[in-house]
Coordinates of C-alpha atoms in Angstrom, one line a residue:
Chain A
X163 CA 2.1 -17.6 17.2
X164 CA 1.3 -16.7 20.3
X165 CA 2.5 -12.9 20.8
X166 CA 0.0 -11.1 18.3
X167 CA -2.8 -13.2 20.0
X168 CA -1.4 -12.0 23.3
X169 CA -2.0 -8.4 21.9
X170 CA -4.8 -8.6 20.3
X171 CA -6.8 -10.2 23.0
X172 CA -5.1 -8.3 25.6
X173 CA -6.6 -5.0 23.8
X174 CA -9.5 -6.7 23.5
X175 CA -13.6 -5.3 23.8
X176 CA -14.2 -9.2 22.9
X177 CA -14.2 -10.1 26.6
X178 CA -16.8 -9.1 29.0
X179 CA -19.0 -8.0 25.9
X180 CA -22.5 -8.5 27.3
X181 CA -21.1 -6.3 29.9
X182 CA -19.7 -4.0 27.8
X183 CA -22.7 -3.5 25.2
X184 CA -24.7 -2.8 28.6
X185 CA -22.4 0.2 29.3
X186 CA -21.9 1.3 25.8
X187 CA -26.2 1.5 25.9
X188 CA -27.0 3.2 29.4
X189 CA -23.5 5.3 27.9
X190 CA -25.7 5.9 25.0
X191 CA -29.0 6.4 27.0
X192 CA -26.8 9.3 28.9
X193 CA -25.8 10.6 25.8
X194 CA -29.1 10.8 24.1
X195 CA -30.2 13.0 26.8
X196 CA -27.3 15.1 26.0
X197 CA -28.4 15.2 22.9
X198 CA -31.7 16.0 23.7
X199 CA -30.3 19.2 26.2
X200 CA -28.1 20.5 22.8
X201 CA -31.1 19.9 20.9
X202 CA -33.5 21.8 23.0
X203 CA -30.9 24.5 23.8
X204 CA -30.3 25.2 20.6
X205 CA -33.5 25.5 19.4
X206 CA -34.3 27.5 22.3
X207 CA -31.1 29.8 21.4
X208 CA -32.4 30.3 17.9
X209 CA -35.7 31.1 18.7
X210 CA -33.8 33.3 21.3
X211 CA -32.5 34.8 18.1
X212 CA -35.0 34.9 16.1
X213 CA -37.2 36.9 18.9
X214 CA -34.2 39.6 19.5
X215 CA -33.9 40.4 15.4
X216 CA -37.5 41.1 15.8
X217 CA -37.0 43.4 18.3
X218 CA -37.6 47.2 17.4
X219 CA -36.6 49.9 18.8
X220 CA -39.2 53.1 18.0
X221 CA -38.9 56.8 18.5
X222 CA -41.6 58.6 18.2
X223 CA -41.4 62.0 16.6
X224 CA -43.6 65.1 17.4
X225 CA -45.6 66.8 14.6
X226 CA -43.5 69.5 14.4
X227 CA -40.3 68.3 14.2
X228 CA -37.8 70.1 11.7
X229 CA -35.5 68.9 9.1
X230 CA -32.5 69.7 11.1
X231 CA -33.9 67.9 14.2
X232 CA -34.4 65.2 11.9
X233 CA -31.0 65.0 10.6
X234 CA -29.4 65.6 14.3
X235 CA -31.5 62.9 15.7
X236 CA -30.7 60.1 13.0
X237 CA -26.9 60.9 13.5
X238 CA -27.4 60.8 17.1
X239 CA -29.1 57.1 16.7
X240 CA -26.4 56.2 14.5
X241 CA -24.1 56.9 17.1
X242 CA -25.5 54.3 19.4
X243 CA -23.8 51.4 20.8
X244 CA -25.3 48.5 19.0
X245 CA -27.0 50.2 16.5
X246 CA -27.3 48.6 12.9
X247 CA -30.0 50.0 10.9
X248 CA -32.7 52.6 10.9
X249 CA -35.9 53.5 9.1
X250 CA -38.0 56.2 8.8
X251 CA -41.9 55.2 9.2
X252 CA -44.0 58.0 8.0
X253 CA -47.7 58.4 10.1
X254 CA -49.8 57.8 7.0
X255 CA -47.6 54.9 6.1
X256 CA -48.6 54.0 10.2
X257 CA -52.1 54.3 9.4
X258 CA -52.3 52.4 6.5
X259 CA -50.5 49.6 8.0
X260 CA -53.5 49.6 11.3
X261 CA -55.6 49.8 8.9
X262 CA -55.1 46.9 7.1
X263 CA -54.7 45.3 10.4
X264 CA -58.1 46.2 12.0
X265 CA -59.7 46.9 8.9
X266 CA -61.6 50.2 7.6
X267 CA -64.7 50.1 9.8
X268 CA -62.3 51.1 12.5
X269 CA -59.6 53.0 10.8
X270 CA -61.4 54.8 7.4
X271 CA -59.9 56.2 5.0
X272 CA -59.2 60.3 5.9
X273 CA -60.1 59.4 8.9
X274 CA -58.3 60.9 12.1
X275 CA -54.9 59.9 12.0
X276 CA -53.1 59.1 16.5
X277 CA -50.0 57.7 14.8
X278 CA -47.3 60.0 14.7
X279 CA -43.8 59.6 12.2
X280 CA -41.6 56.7 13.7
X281 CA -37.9 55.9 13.3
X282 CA -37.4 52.5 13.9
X283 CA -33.8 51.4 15.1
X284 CA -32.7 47.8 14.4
X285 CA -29.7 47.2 17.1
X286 CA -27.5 44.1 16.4
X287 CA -28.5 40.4 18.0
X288 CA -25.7 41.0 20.6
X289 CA -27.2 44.9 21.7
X290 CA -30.9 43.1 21.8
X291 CA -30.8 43.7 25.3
X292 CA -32.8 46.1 27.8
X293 CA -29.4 47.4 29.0
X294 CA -28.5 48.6 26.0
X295 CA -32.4 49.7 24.6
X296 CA -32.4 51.4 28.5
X297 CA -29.4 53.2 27.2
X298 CA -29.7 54.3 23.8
X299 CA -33.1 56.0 25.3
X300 CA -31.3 57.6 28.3
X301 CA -28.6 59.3 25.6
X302 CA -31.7 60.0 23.3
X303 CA -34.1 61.7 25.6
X304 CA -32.7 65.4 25.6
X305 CA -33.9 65.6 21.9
X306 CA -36.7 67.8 22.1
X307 CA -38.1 66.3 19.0
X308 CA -39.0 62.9 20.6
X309 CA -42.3 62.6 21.9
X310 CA -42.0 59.4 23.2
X311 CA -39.8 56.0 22.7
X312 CA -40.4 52.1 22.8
X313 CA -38.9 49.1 23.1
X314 CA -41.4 46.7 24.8
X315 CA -39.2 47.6 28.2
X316 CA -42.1 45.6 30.0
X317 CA -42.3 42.5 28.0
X318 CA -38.1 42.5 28.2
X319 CA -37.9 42.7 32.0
X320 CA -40.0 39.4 32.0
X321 CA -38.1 37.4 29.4
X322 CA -35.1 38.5 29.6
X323 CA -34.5 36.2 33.0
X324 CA -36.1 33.3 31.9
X325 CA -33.8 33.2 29.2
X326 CA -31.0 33.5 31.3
X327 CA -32.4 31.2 33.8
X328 CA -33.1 28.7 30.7
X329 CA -29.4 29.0 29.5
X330 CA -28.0 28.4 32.7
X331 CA -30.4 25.5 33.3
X332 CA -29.3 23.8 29.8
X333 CA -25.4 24.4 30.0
X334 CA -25.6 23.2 34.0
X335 CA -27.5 19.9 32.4
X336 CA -25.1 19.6 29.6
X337 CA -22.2 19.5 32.4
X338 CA -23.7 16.9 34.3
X339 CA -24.3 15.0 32.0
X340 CA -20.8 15.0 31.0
X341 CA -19.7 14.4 34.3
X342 CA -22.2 11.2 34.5
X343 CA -20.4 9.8 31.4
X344 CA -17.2 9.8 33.0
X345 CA -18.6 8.7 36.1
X346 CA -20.5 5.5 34.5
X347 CA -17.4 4.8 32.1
X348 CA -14.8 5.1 35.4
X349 CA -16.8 2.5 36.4
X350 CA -17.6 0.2 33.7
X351 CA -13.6 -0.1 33.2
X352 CA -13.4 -0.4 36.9
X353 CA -15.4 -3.1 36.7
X354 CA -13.4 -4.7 33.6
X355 CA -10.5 -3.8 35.6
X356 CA -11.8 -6.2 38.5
X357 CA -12.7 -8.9 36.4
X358 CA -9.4 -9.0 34.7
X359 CA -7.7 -8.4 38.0
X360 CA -5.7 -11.9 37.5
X361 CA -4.4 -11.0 34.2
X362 CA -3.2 -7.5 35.4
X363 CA -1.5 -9.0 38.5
X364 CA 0.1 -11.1 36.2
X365 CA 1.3 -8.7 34.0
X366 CA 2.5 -6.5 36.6
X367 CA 4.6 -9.5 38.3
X368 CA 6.1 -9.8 34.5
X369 CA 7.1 -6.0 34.6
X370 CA 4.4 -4.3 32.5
X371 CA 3.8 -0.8 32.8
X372 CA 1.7 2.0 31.3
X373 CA 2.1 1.0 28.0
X374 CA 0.6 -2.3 28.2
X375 CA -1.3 -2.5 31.2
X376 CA -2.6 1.9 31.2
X377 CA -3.0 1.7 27.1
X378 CA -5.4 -1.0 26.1
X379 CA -7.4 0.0 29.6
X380 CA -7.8 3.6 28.2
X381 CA -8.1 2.7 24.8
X382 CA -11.2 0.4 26.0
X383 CA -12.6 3.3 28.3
X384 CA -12.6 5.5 24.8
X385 CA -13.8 3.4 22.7
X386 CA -17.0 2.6 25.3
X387 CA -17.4 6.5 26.0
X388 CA -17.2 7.3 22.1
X389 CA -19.3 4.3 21.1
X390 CA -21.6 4.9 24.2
X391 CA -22.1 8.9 22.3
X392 CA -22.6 7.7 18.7
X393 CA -24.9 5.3 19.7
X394 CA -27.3 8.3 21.6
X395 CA -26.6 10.4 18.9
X396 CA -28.2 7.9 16.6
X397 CA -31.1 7.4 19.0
X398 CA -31.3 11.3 18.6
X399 CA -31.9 11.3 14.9
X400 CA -34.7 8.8 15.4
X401 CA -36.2 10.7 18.6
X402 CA -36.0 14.0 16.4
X403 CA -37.5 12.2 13.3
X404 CA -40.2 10.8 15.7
X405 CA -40.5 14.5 16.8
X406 CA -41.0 16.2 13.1
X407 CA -44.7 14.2 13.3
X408 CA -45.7 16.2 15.8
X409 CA -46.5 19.9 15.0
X410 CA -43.4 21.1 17.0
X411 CA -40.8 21.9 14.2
X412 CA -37.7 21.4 16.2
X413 CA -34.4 21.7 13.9
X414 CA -32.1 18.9 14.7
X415 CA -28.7 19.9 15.9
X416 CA -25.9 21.8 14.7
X417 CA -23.2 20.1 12.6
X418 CA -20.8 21.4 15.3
X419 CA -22.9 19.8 18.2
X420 CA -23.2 16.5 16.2
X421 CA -19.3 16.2 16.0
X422 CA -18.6 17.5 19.2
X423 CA -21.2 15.0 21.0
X424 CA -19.0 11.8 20.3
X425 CA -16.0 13.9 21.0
X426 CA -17.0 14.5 24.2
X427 CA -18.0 10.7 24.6
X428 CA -13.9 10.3 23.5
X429 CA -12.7 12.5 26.1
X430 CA -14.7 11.1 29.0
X431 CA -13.6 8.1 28.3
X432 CA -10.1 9.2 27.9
X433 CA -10.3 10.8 31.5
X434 CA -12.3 7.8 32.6
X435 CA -10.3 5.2 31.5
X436 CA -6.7 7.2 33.0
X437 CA -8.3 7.9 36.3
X438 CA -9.0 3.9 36.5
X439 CA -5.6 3.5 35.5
X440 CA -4.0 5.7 37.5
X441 CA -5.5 5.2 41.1
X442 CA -6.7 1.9 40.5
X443 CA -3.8 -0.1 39.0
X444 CA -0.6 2.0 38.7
X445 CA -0.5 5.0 41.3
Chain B
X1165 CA 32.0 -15.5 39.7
X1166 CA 30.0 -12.2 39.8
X1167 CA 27.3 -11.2 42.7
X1168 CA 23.6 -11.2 41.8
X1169 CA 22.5 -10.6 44.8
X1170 CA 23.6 -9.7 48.1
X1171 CA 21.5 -8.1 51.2
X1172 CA 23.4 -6.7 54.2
X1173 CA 22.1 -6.2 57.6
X1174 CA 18.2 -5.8 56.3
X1175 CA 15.6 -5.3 59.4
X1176 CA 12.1 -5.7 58.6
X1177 CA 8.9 -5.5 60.8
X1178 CA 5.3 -4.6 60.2
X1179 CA 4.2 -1.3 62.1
X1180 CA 5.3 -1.7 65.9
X1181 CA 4.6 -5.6 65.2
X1182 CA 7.8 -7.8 66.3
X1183 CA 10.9 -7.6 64.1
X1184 CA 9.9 -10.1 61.0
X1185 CA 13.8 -10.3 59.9
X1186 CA 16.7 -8.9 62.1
X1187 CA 19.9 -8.1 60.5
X1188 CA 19.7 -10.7 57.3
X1189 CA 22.8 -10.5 55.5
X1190 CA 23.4 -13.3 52.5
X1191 CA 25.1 -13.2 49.1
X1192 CA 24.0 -15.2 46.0
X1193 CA 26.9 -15.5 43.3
X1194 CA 26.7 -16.5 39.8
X1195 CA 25.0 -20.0 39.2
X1196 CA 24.7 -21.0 42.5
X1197 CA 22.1 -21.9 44.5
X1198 CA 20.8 -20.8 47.8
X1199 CA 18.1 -22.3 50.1
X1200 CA 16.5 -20.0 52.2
X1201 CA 14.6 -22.2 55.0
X1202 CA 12.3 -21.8 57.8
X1203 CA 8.8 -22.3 59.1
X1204 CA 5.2 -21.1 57.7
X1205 CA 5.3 -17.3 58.6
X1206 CA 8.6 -16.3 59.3
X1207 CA 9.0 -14.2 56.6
X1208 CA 9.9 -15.7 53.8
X1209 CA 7.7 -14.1 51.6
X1210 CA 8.3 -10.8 53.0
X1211 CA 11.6 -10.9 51.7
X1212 CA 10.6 -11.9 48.5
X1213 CA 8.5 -8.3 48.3
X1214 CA 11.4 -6.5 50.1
X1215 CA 13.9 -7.5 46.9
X1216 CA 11.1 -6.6 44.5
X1217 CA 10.7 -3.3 46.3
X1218 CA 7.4 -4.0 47.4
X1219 CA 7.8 -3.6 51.4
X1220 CA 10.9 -1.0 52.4
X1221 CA 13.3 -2.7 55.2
X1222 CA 13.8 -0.5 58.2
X1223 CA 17.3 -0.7 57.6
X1224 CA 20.1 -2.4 55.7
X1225 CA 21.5 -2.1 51.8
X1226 CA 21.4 -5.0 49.1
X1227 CA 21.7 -5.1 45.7
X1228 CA 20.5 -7.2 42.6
X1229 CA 22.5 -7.9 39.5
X1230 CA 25.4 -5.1 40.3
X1231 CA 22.5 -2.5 40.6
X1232 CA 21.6 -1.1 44.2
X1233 CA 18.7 -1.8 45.7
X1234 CA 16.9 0.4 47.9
X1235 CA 16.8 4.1 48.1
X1236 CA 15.4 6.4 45.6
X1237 CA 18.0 5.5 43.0
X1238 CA 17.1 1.5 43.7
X1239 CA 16.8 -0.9 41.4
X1240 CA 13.3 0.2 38.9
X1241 CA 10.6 -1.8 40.1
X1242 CA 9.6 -2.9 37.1
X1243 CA 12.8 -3.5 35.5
X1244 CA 13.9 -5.8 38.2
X1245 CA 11.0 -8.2 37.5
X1246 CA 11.6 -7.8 33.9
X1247 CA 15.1 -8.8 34.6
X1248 CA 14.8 -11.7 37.3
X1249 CA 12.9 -14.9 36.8
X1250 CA 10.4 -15.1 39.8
X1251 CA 8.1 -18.1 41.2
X1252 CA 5.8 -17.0 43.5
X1253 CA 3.7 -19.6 45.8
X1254 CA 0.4 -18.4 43.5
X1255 CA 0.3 -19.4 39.8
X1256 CA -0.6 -15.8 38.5
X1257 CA -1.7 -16.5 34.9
X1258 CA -3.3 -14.4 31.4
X1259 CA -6.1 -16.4 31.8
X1260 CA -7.6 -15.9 28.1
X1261 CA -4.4 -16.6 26.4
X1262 CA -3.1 -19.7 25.5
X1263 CA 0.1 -21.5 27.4
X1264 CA 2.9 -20.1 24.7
X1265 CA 1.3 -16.9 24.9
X1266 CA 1.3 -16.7 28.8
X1267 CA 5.0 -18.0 28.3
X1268 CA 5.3 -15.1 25.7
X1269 CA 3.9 -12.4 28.0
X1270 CA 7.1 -11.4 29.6
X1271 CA 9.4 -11.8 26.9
X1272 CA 6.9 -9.2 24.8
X1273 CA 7.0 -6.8 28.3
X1274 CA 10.7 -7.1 27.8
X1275 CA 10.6 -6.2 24.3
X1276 CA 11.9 -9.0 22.7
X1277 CA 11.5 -9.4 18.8
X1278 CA 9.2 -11.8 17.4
X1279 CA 11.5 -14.5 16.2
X1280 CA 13.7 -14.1 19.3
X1281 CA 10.3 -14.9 21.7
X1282 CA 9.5 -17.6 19.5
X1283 CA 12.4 -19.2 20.1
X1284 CA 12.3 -18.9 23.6
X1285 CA 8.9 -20.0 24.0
X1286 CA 9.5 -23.4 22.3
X1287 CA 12.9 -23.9 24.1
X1288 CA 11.1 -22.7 27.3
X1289 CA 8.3 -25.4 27.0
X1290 CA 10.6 -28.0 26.1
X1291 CA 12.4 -27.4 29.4
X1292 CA 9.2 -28.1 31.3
X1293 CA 7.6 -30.8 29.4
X1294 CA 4.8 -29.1 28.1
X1295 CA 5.7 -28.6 24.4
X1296 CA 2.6 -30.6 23.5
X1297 CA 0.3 -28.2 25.1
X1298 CA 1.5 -24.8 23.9
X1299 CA -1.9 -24.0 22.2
X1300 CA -4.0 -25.6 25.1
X1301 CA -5.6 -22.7 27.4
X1302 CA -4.8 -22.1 31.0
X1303 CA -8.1 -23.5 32.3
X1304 CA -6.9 -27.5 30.6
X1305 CA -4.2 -27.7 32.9
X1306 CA -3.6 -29.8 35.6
X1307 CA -2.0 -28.1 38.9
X1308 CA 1.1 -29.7 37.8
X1309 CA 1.0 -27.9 34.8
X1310 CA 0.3 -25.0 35.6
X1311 CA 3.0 -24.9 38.0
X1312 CA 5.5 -26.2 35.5
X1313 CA 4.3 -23.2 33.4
X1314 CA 5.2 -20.8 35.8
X1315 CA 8.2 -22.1 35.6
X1316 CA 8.4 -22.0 31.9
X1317 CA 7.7 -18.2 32.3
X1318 CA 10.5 -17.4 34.6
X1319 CA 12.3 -19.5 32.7
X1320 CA 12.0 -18.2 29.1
X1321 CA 13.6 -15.2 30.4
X1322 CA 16.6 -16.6 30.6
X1323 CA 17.1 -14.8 33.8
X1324 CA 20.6 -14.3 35.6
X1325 CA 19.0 -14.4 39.0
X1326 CA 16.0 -16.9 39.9
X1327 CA 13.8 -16.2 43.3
X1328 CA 11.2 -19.0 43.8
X1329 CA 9.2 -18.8 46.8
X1330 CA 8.4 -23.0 46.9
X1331 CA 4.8 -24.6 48.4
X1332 CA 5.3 -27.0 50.4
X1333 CA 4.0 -29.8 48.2
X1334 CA 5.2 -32.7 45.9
X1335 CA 4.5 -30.9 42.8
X1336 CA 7.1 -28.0 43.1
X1337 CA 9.6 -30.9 45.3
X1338 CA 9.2 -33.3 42.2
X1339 CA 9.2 -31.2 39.4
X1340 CA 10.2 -27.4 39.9
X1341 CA 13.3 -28.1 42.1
X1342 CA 15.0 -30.4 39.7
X1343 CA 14.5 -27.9 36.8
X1344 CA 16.1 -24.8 38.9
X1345 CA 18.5 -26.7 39.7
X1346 CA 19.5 -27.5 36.3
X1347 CA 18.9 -24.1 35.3
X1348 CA 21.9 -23.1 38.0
X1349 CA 24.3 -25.5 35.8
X1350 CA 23.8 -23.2 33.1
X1351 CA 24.7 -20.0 35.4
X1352 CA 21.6 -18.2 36.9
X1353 CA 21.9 -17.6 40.3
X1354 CA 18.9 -19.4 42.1
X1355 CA 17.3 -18.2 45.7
X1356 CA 14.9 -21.0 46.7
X1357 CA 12.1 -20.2 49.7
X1358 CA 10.7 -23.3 51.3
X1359 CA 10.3 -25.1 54.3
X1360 CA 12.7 -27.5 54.0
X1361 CA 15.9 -28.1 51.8
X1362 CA 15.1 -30.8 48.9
X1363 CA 17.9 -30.3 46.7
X1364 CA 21.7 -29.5 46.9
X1365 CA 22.8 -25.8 47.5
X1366 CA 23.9 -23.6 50.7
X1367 CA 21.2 -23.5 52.9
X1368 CA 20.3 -20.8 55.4
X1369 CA 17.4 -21.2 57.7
X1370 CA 15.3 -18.4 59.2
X1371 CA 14.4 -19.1 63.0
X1372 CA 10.7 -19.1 62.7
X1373 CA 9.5 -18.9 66.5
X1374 CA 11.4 -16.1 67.2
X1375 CA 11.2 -14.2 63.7
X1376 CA 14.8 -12.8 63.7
X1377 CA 17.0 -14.4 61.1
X1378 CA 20.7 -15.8 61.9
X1379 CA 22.4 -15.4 58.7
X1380 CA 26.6 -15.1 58.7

């Protein structure tokens, strides 16, 4: 009988589909390119990562530094905000490493030995930073022991920035893109909302409310936004398998960005879909 | 004989326009029937949105089934027009949907149960003639049809109070008057809008030159 039809149809994605698979793809084509942002931000953050746990800190001792100045020194580094780990590198053990860098024409064996005992500091991913290196060698320099101390302060001042810039630049991207999504679903279901106009006057002049006018209107708006983001998650995995041709070695995205991609998609069709509802058709 | 719905003194007028209607007091009881008459644009139709709380009257009080009207504890807007049967001049249809659905539609607003709609559908169409076209869709009617089943959607409710606002044309003289009539015999109170009276019933006429209504 009639009312389950009357439900059903009134739900429906059936009607309007060739208009509806066009949102659900340029929805899709949005969300690929969110994709593509998580993608590249993450990799970026990773190699981010990677390049801050490769990150030494060196002090360099003088030759004639004593046990006790030793021992002083290494609880001092300890001490140090950040700090996680810390080697001694003796000058031979320097040496030998240069030399099988650069080979034994420049560095023979016996020969004169510039490098001069190291402790290198490993400082947690988080303390990675040229605050906190600029720091730990401010609180450092009154040993008298320490003939000098590195951390690559130059190449720091140059990338620290463009990371920043970077990260800024991706999150800003993600957010628009978000905000496009709701954007082009507010107005696909404004558009279903205008074509349906009849039906909805009709249903108001019979008494409907949110429930049966707001519902299936919000419920369509979701289901286009989270169709819309698995769909450009899906043209993701075959850009990315596209990608792992090409000598670039990008790791696909995070379990955590590939379940919150169609939750987003969800949600901005949630807000979509009320918005519509709410200033279009029941203010 | 209870009152389903009375207006006292209502004043309505666009803006700083002319007064549309000036003092309209009327009272509809319990299965009778009332025609309200006048010309094209004298504000017939505005009184139909003023009792479905669509436009706000200047002044004046009313009240619909026992429940008041205006003010912010009025009638609900949306449960007066789940309550009252209503005709307006403009079929307003579920176009996708077949007839007994677009019969259903209200009754399921309402919250009727299943069996209870189905009942009321098939009774509904009987009363209109149009049993044989329950599954047919909207778009295989003829204008008579369709205006018989906006009839049998206003009347499946079973309403106690039925506001048609009439065109002037053959279809709703010849076949929608007859059938509110007869729906008065069984009790619902029955407010007809039209140009002219073509049935029996009280019968108050708006004065269309000069927009202001002379009601007792």
């Amino acid at each position: 009988m009639s009312p389950r039809s009357f439900s059903r149809r009134s739900a429906g994605l059936r009607r309007n589909l060739a208009s509806n698979a066009g949102t659900i793809f340029v929805t899709g084509l949005i969300f690929l390119l969110l994709g593509m942002v998580v993608l590249i931000t993450e990799n970026f953050r990773s190699y981010n990562r990677q390049i801050k746990a490769e990150l030494e800190f060196e002090v360099y001792l003088s030759d004639d530094t004593t046990p006790i100045e030793l021992y002083l020194l290494t609880i001092a580094i300890r001490d140090v905000p950040g700090f996680n780990a810390l080697r001694l590198q003796d000058r031979s053990e320097a040496y030998a490493q240069m030399q099988e860098l650069l080979g034994k024409e420049l560095l023979p064996n016996g020969g004169f030995n510039p490098f001069p005992n190291t402790i290198v500091v490993d400082f947690t991913e988080k303390t990675s930073t040229l605050a906190a290196f600029g720091a730990a060698a401010e609180e450092l320099a009154t040993f008298r022991c320490i003939e000098n101390i590195n951390y690559g302060e130059e190449w720091l001042l140059t990338q620290e920035p463009l990371f920043a810039f970077l990260n800024l630049c991706s999150t800003s991207l993600a957010l628009l893109v978000f905000a496009a999504t709701v954007i082009l679903v507010f107005w696909a279901v404004s558009k279903i909302v205008y074509s349906r106009q009849e039906e909805i006057k009709a249903l108001l002049m019979h008494g409907a409310g949110f429930r049966q006018i707001g519902i299936p209107l919000i419920l369509e708006g979701c289901a286009l936004g989270t169709l819309g983001a698995i769909l450009g998650e899906l043209l993701l995995v075959l850009l990315w398998q596209a990608s792992c041709q090409l000598p670039l070695q990008l790791a696909f995205i995070s379990t955590t960005s590939m379940v919150a991609i169609p939750l987003s998609g969800f949600f901005s069709g949630i807000t979509a879909g009320y918005l519509v509802v709410t200033r279009r058709i029941l203010p | 004989m209870s009152v389903s719905l009375e207006l006292h003194n209502v004043s309505f007028q666009y803006g700083d326009s002319l007064p549309l209607l000036s003092n309209l007091s009327f009272c509809l009881e319990e299965g009778e029937v009332l025609w309200l008459t006048g010309a094209a644009s004298c504000g017939k139709s505005t009184l139909v949105r003023i009792i479905l709380r669509e436009e706000t009257p200047n002044s004046g009080s009313g009240s619909v089934l026992g429940k008041s009207l205006f003010g912010p504890n009025g009638y609900d807007q949306r449960q007066l027009r789940q309550d009252i049967g209503l005709i307006l001049e403009r079929n307003l249809f579920l176009p996708h949907i077949d007839v007994a659905g677009n019969v259903a539609a209200p009754l399921l607003v309402k919250g009727l149960s299943r069996r209870r709609i189905g009942r009321r559908v098939k009774e509904a169409l009987r009363q209109v003639g149009l049993t044989g076209k329950a599954r047919a869709s909207v778009s295989e009617l003829s204008k008579t049809e369709r205006r018989l089943l906006t009839l049998a959607t206003a009347l499946a409710k079973k309403p106690p109070l039925i506001i048609a606002d009439l065109n002037p044309d053959d279809i709703d003289r010849g076949y929608l008057v007859p059938r509110l009539l007869e729906s008065a015999a069984y009790g619902s109170a029955v407010l007809l809008l039209a140009q002219s009276r073509w049935g029996e019933g009280r019968e108050y006429s708006l004065s269309g030159g000069t927009r202001v209504a002379a009601f007792v």
